[in-house]
PDB file of C-alpha atoms in Angstrom:
ATOM      1  CA  UNK A 300      18.721 190.973-117.946  1.00  0.00           C
ATOM      2  CA  UNK A 301      21.506 189.046-119.806  1.00  0.00           C
ATOM      3  CA  UNK A 302      20.345 185.968-118.130  1.00  0.00           C
ATOM      4  CA  UNK A 303      16.709 186.433-119.209  1.00  0.00           C
ATOM      5  CA  UNK A 304      17.834 187.032-122.870  1.00  0.00           C
ATOM      6  CA  UNK A 305      19.992 183.843-122.536  1.00  0.00           C
ATOM      7  CA  UNK A 306      17.090 182.015-121.225  1.00  0.00           C
ATOM      8  CA  UNK A 307      14.818 183.119-124.073  1.00  0.00           C
ATOM      9  CA  UNK A 308      17.419 182.162-126.675  1.00  0.00           C
ATOM     10  CA  UNK A 309      17.908 178.787-125.152  1.00  0.00           C
ATOM     11  CA  UNK A 310      13.911 178.148-125.294  1.00  0.00           C
ATOM     12  CA  UNK A 311      13.838 179.190-128.763  1.00  0.00           C
ATOM     13  CA  UNK A 312      16.847 176.761-129.711  1.00  0.00           C
ATOM     14  CA  UNK A 313      14.881 173.971-127.685  1.00  0.00           C
ATOM     15  CA  UNK A 314      11.751 174.309-129.925  1.00  0.00           C
ATOM     16  CA  UNK A 315      13.845 173.125-132.892  1.00  0.00           C
ATOM     17  CA  UNK A 316      14.276 169.730-131.178  1.00  0.00           C
ATOM     18  CA  UNK A 317      10.574 169.486-129.893  1.00  0.00           C
ATOM     19  CA  UNK A 318       9.140 167.699-133.101  1.00  0.00           C
ATOM     20  CA  UNK A 319      12.015 164.984-132.859  1.00  0.00           C
ATOM     21  CA  UNK A 320      11.596 164.575-129.074  1.00  0.00           C
ATOM     22  CA  UNK A 321       7.942 164.131-129.502  1.00  0.00           C
ATOM     23  CA  UNK A 322       8.423 161.464-132.132  1.00  0.00           C
ATOM     24  CA  UNK A 323      10.698 159.656-129.542  1.00  0.00           C
ATOM     25  CA  UNK A 324       8.204 159.865-126.856  1.00  0.00           C
ATOM     26  CA  UNK A 325       5.580 158.276-129.211  1.00  0.00           C
ATOM     27  CA  UNK A 326       7.783 155.463-130.202  1.00  0.00           C
ATOM     28  CA  UNK A 327       8.713 154.819-126.618  1.00  0.00           C
ATOM     29  CA  UNK A 328       4.980 154.588-125.546  1.00  0.00           C
ATOM     30  CA  UNK A 329       4.592 152.191-128.547  1.00  0.00           C
ATOM     31  CA  UNK A 330       7.527 149.855-127.395  1.00  0.00           C
ATOM     32  CA  UNK A 331       6.505 149.835-123.554  1.00  0.00           C
ATOM     33  CA  UNK A 332       3.314 148.204-122.711  1.00  0.00           C
ATOM     34  CA  UNK A 333       1.414 149.699-119.692  1.00  0.00           C
ATOM     35  CA  UNK A 334       3.099 153.017-120.086  1.00  0.00           C
ATOM     36  CA  UNK A 335       0.369 155.593-119.613  1.00  0.00           C
ATOM     37  CA  UNK A 336       2.377 158.878-120.217  1.00  0.00           C
ATOM     38  CA  UNK A 337       5.789 160.255-120.976  1.00  0.00           C
ATOM     39  CA  UNK A 338       7.174 163.813-120.808  1.00  0.00           C
ATOM     40  CA  UNK A 339      10.571 165.339-121.759  1.00  0.00           C
ATOM     41  CA  UNK A 340      11.324 168.407-119.749  1.00  0.00           C
ATOM     42  CA  UNK A 341      14.228 170.773-119.180  1.00  0.00           C
ATOM     43  CA  UNK A 342      15.787 170.312-115.737  1.00  0.00           C
ATOM     44  CA  UNK A 343      13.998 173.362-114.421  1.00  0.00           C
ATOM     45  CA  UNK A 344      10.672 171.941-115.326  1.00  0.00           C
ATOM     46  CA  UNK A 345       9.860 173.404-118.631  1.00  0.00           C
ATOM     47  CA  UNK A 346       7.732 170.925-120.709  1.00  0.00           C
ATOM     48  CA  UNK A 347       9.463 170.210-124.188  1.00  0.00           C
ATOM     49  CA  UNK A 348       7.234 167.494-125.261  1.00  0.00           C
ATOM     50  CA  UNK A 349       4.640 165.303-123.828  1.00  0.00           C
ATOM     51  CA  UNK A 350       2.367 162.299-124.696  1.00  0.00           C
ATOM     52  CA  UNK A 351       0.388 162.114-121.327  1.00  0.00           C
ATOM     53  CA  UNK A 352      -3.368 162.044-121.724  1.00  0.00           C
ATOM     54  CA  UNK A 353      -5.229 162.870-118.556  1.00  0.00           C
ATOM     55  CA  UNK A 354      -2.028 164.275-116.777  1.00  0.00           C
ATOM     56  CA  UNK A 355      -1.388 167.888-115.785  1.00  0.00           C
ATOM     57  CA  UNK A 356       1.906 167.981-117.654  1.00  0.00           C
ATOM     58  CA  UNK A 357       3.199 171.308-116.052  1.00  0.00           C
ATOM     59  CA  UNK A 358       2.583 169.940-112.651  1.00  0.00           C
ATOM     60  CA  UNK A 359       4.220 166.707-113.204  1.00  0.00           C
ATOM     61  CA  UNK A 360       7.347 168.585-114.783  1.00  0.00           C
ATOM     62  CA  UNK A 361       7.777 170.831-111.765  1.00  0.00           C
ATOM     63  CA  UNK A 362       7.407 167.994-109.249  1.00  0.00           C
ATOM     64  CA  UNK A 363       9.922 165.980-111.185  1.00  0.00           C
ATOM     65  CA  UNK A 364      12.313 168.617-111.414  1.00  0.00           C
ATOM     66  CA  UNK A 365      12.202 169.045-107.570  1.00  0.00           C
ATOM     67  CA  UNK A 366      12.547 165.341-107.057  1.00  0.00           C
ATOM     68  CA  UNK A 367      15.314 165.173-109.373  1.00  0.00           C
ATOM     69  CA  UNK A 368      17.176 168.129-107.955  1.00  0.00           C
ATOM     70  CA  UNK A 369      16.895 166.353-104.529  1.00  0.00           C
ATOM     71  CA  UNK A 370      18.244 163.096-106.218  1.00  0.00           C
ATOM     72  CA  UNK A 371      21.161 164.949-107.707  1.00  0.00           C
ATOM     73  CA  UNK A 372      22.149 166.378-104.206  1.00  0.00           C
ATOM     74  CA  UNK A 373      21.645 162.940-102.735  1.00  0.00           C
ATOM     75  CA  UNK A 374      24.003 161.197-105.152  1.00  0.00           C
ATOM     76  CA  UNK A 375      26.462 163.906-104.793  1.00  0.00           C
ATOM     77  CA  UNK A 376      26.432 163.899-100.998  1.00  0.00           C
ATOM     78  CA  UNK A 377      26.650 160.116-101.163  1.00  0.00           C
ATOM     79  CA  UNK A 378      29.638 160.083-103.510  1.00  0.00           C
ATOM     80  CA  UNK A 379      27.706 158.063-106.071  1.00  0.00           C
ATOM     81  CA  UNK A 380      28.530 160.353-109.219  1.00  0.00           C
ATOM     82  CA  UNK A 381      26.027 162.116-111.555  1.00  0.00           C
ATOM     83  CA  UNK A 382      22.394 161.625-111.281  1.00  0.00           C
ATOM     84  CA  UNK A 383      21.018 158.845-113.667  1.00  0.00           C
ATOM     85  CA  UNK A 384      17.638 157.819-112.661  1.00  0.00           C
ATOM     86  CA  UNK A 385      14.887 157.774-110.068  1.00  0.00           C
ATOM     87  CA  UNK A 386      11.935 155.477-109.715  1.00  0.00           C
ATOM     88  CA  UNK A 387       8.879 156.141-107.415  1.00  0.00           C
ATOM     89  CA  UNK A 388       6.298 153.373-106.858  1.00  0.00           C
ATOM     90  CA  UNK A 389       2.955 154.308-105.796  1.00  0.00           C
ATOM     91  CA  UNK A 390      -0.219 152.402-105.016  1.00  0.00           C
ATOM     92  CA  UNK A 391      -1.482 152.897-108.724  1.00  0.00           C
ATOM     93  CA  UNK A 392       1.684 152.812-110.602  1.00  0.00           C
ATOM     94  CA  UNK A 393       5.172 154.160-111.167  1.00  0.00           C
ATOM     95  CA  UNK A 394       6.921 157.368-112.085  1.00  0.00           C
ATOM     96  CA  UNK A 395      10.494 157.069-113.372  1.00  0.00           C
ATOM     97  CA  UNK A 396      12.655 159.931-114.233  1.00  0.00           C
ATOM     98  CA  UNK A 397      15.980 159.592-116.216  1.00  0.00           C
ATOM     99  CA  UNK A 398      18.768 161.908-116.884  1.00  0.00           C
ATOM    100  CA  UNK A 399      18.454 163.044-120.705  1.00  0.00           C
ATOM    101  CA  UNK A 400      21.799 164.535-121.564  1.00  0.00           C
ATOM    102  CA  UNK A 401      23.020 167.583-119.396  1.00  0.00           C
ATOM    103  CA  UNK A 402      20.001 169.658-119.811  1.00  0.00           C
ATOM    104  CA  UNK A 403      16.928 167.523-119.938  1.00  0.00           C
ATOM    105  CA  UNK A 404      14.874 164.870-117.934  1.00  0.00           C
ATOM    106  CA  UNK A 405      12.644 162.103-119.263  1.00  0.00           C
ATOM    107  CA  UNK A 406       9.686 161.178-117.080  1.00  0.00           C
ATOM    108  CA  UNK A 407       7.651 158.030-117.572  1.00  0.00           C
ATOM    109  CA  UNK A 408       4.217 157.266-115.934  1.00  0.00           C
ATOM    110  CA  UNK A 409       3.320 153.424-115.845  1.00  0.00           C
ATOM    111  CA  UNK A 410       0.582 151.166-114.548  1.00  0.00           C
ATOM    112  CA  UNK A 411       1.522 148.835-111.518  1.00  0.00           C
ATOM    113  CA  UNK A 412       1.770 145.770-113.808  1.00  0.00           C
ATOM    114  CA  UNK A 413       4.622 147.311-116.123  1.00  0.00           C
ATOM    115  CA  UNK A 414       7.552 145.444-116.391  1.00  0.00           C
ATOM    116  CA  UNK A 415      10.051 147.427-114.502  1.00  0.00           C
ATOM    117  CA  UNK A 416      13.115 145.917-116.374  1.00  0.00           C
ATOM    118  CA  UNK A 417      11.729 146.898-119.690  1.00  0.00           C
ATOM    119  CA  UNK A 418      10.793 150.291-118.397  1.00  0.00           C
ATOM    120  CA  UNK A 419      14.415 151.003-117.315  1.00  0.00           C
ATOM    121  CA  UNK A 420      15.838 149.567-120.558  1.00  0.00           C
ATOM    122  CA  UNK A 421      13.620 151.672-122.796  1.00  0.00           C
ATOM    123  CA  UNK A 422      13.718 154.725-120.586  1.00  0.00           C
ATOM    124  CA  UNK A 423      17.530 154.813-120.615  1.00  0.00           C
ATOM    125  CA  UNK A 424      17.744 154.387-124.347  1.00  0.00           C
ATOM    126  CA  UNK A 425      15.124 157.045-124.978  1.00  0.00           C
ATOM    127  CA  UNK A 426      16.780 159.461-122.338  1.00  0.00           C
ATOM    128  CA  UNK A 427      20.097 159.116-124.171  1.00  0.00           C
ATOM    129  CA  UNK A 428      18.504 159.808-127.489  1.00  0.00           C
ATOM    130  CA  UNK A 429      16.533 162.746-126.099  1.00  0.00           C
ATOM    131  CA  UNK A 430      19.597 163.971-124.265  1.00  0.00           C
ATOM    132  CA  UNK A 431      21.488 164.087-127.604  1.00  0.00           C
ATOM    133  CA  UNK A 432      18.634 166.067-129.212  1.00  0.00           C
ATOM    134  CA  UNK A 433      18.184 168.640-126.644  1.00  0.00           C
ATOM    135  CA  UNK A 434      22.023 169.104-126.001  1.00  0.00           C
ATOM    136  CA  UNK A 435      22.487 169.291-129.765  1.00  0.00           C
ATOM    137  CA  UNK A 436      19.798 171.996-130.079  1.00  0.00           C
ATOM    138  CA  UNK A 437      21.271 174.009-127.298  1.00  0.00           C
ATOM    139  CA  UNK A 438      24.811 173.690-128.699  1.00  0.00           C
ATOM    140  CA  UNK A 439      23.718 175.156-132.242  1.00  0.00           C
ATOM    141  CA  UNK A 440      24.317 178.915-132.519  1.00  0.00           C
ATOM    142  CA  UNK A 441      21.190 180.850-132.583  1.00  0.00           C
ATOM    143  CA  UNK A 442      20.485 182.199-136.068  1.00  0.00           C
ATOM    144  CA  UNK A 443      21.162 186.034-136.414  1.00  0.00           C
ATOM    145  CA  UNK A 444      18.447 188.195-137.533  1.00  0.00           C
ATOM    146  CA  UNK A 445      18.881 191.579-139.195  1.00  0.00           C
ATOM    147  CA  UNK A 446      16.487 194.252-137.952  1.00  0.00           C
TER     148      UNK A 446
END
């Protein structure tokens, strides 16, 4: 029960960061040509903010959480340190996932013609900023209410 209450409190605190995270996602889409969608999620797959038309964000978030979980275990087992990023290339484009602080993941969807170097550069920058926003929101004490 205490865990469930803590999770609810964390989710309420995350909501305070949502408009700032969404604004960064929109700026990111404007900076990277051929980017078709962006999502910021908590590591467990909860969608914080998204700008991804035509995509089922919850499904992408859950699959990203699973892939990042596997990537975290792989980097740990290979003695490569903490997970930083993951790139998947498909026939019709790319999915890139970046660690965003200690609690979040930034997922980018892009066309096959995207400049992958630019994708990484901007994804890393935005991931760092989103990580600061999310980790900062979680670090703030929840306001007390008198009932």
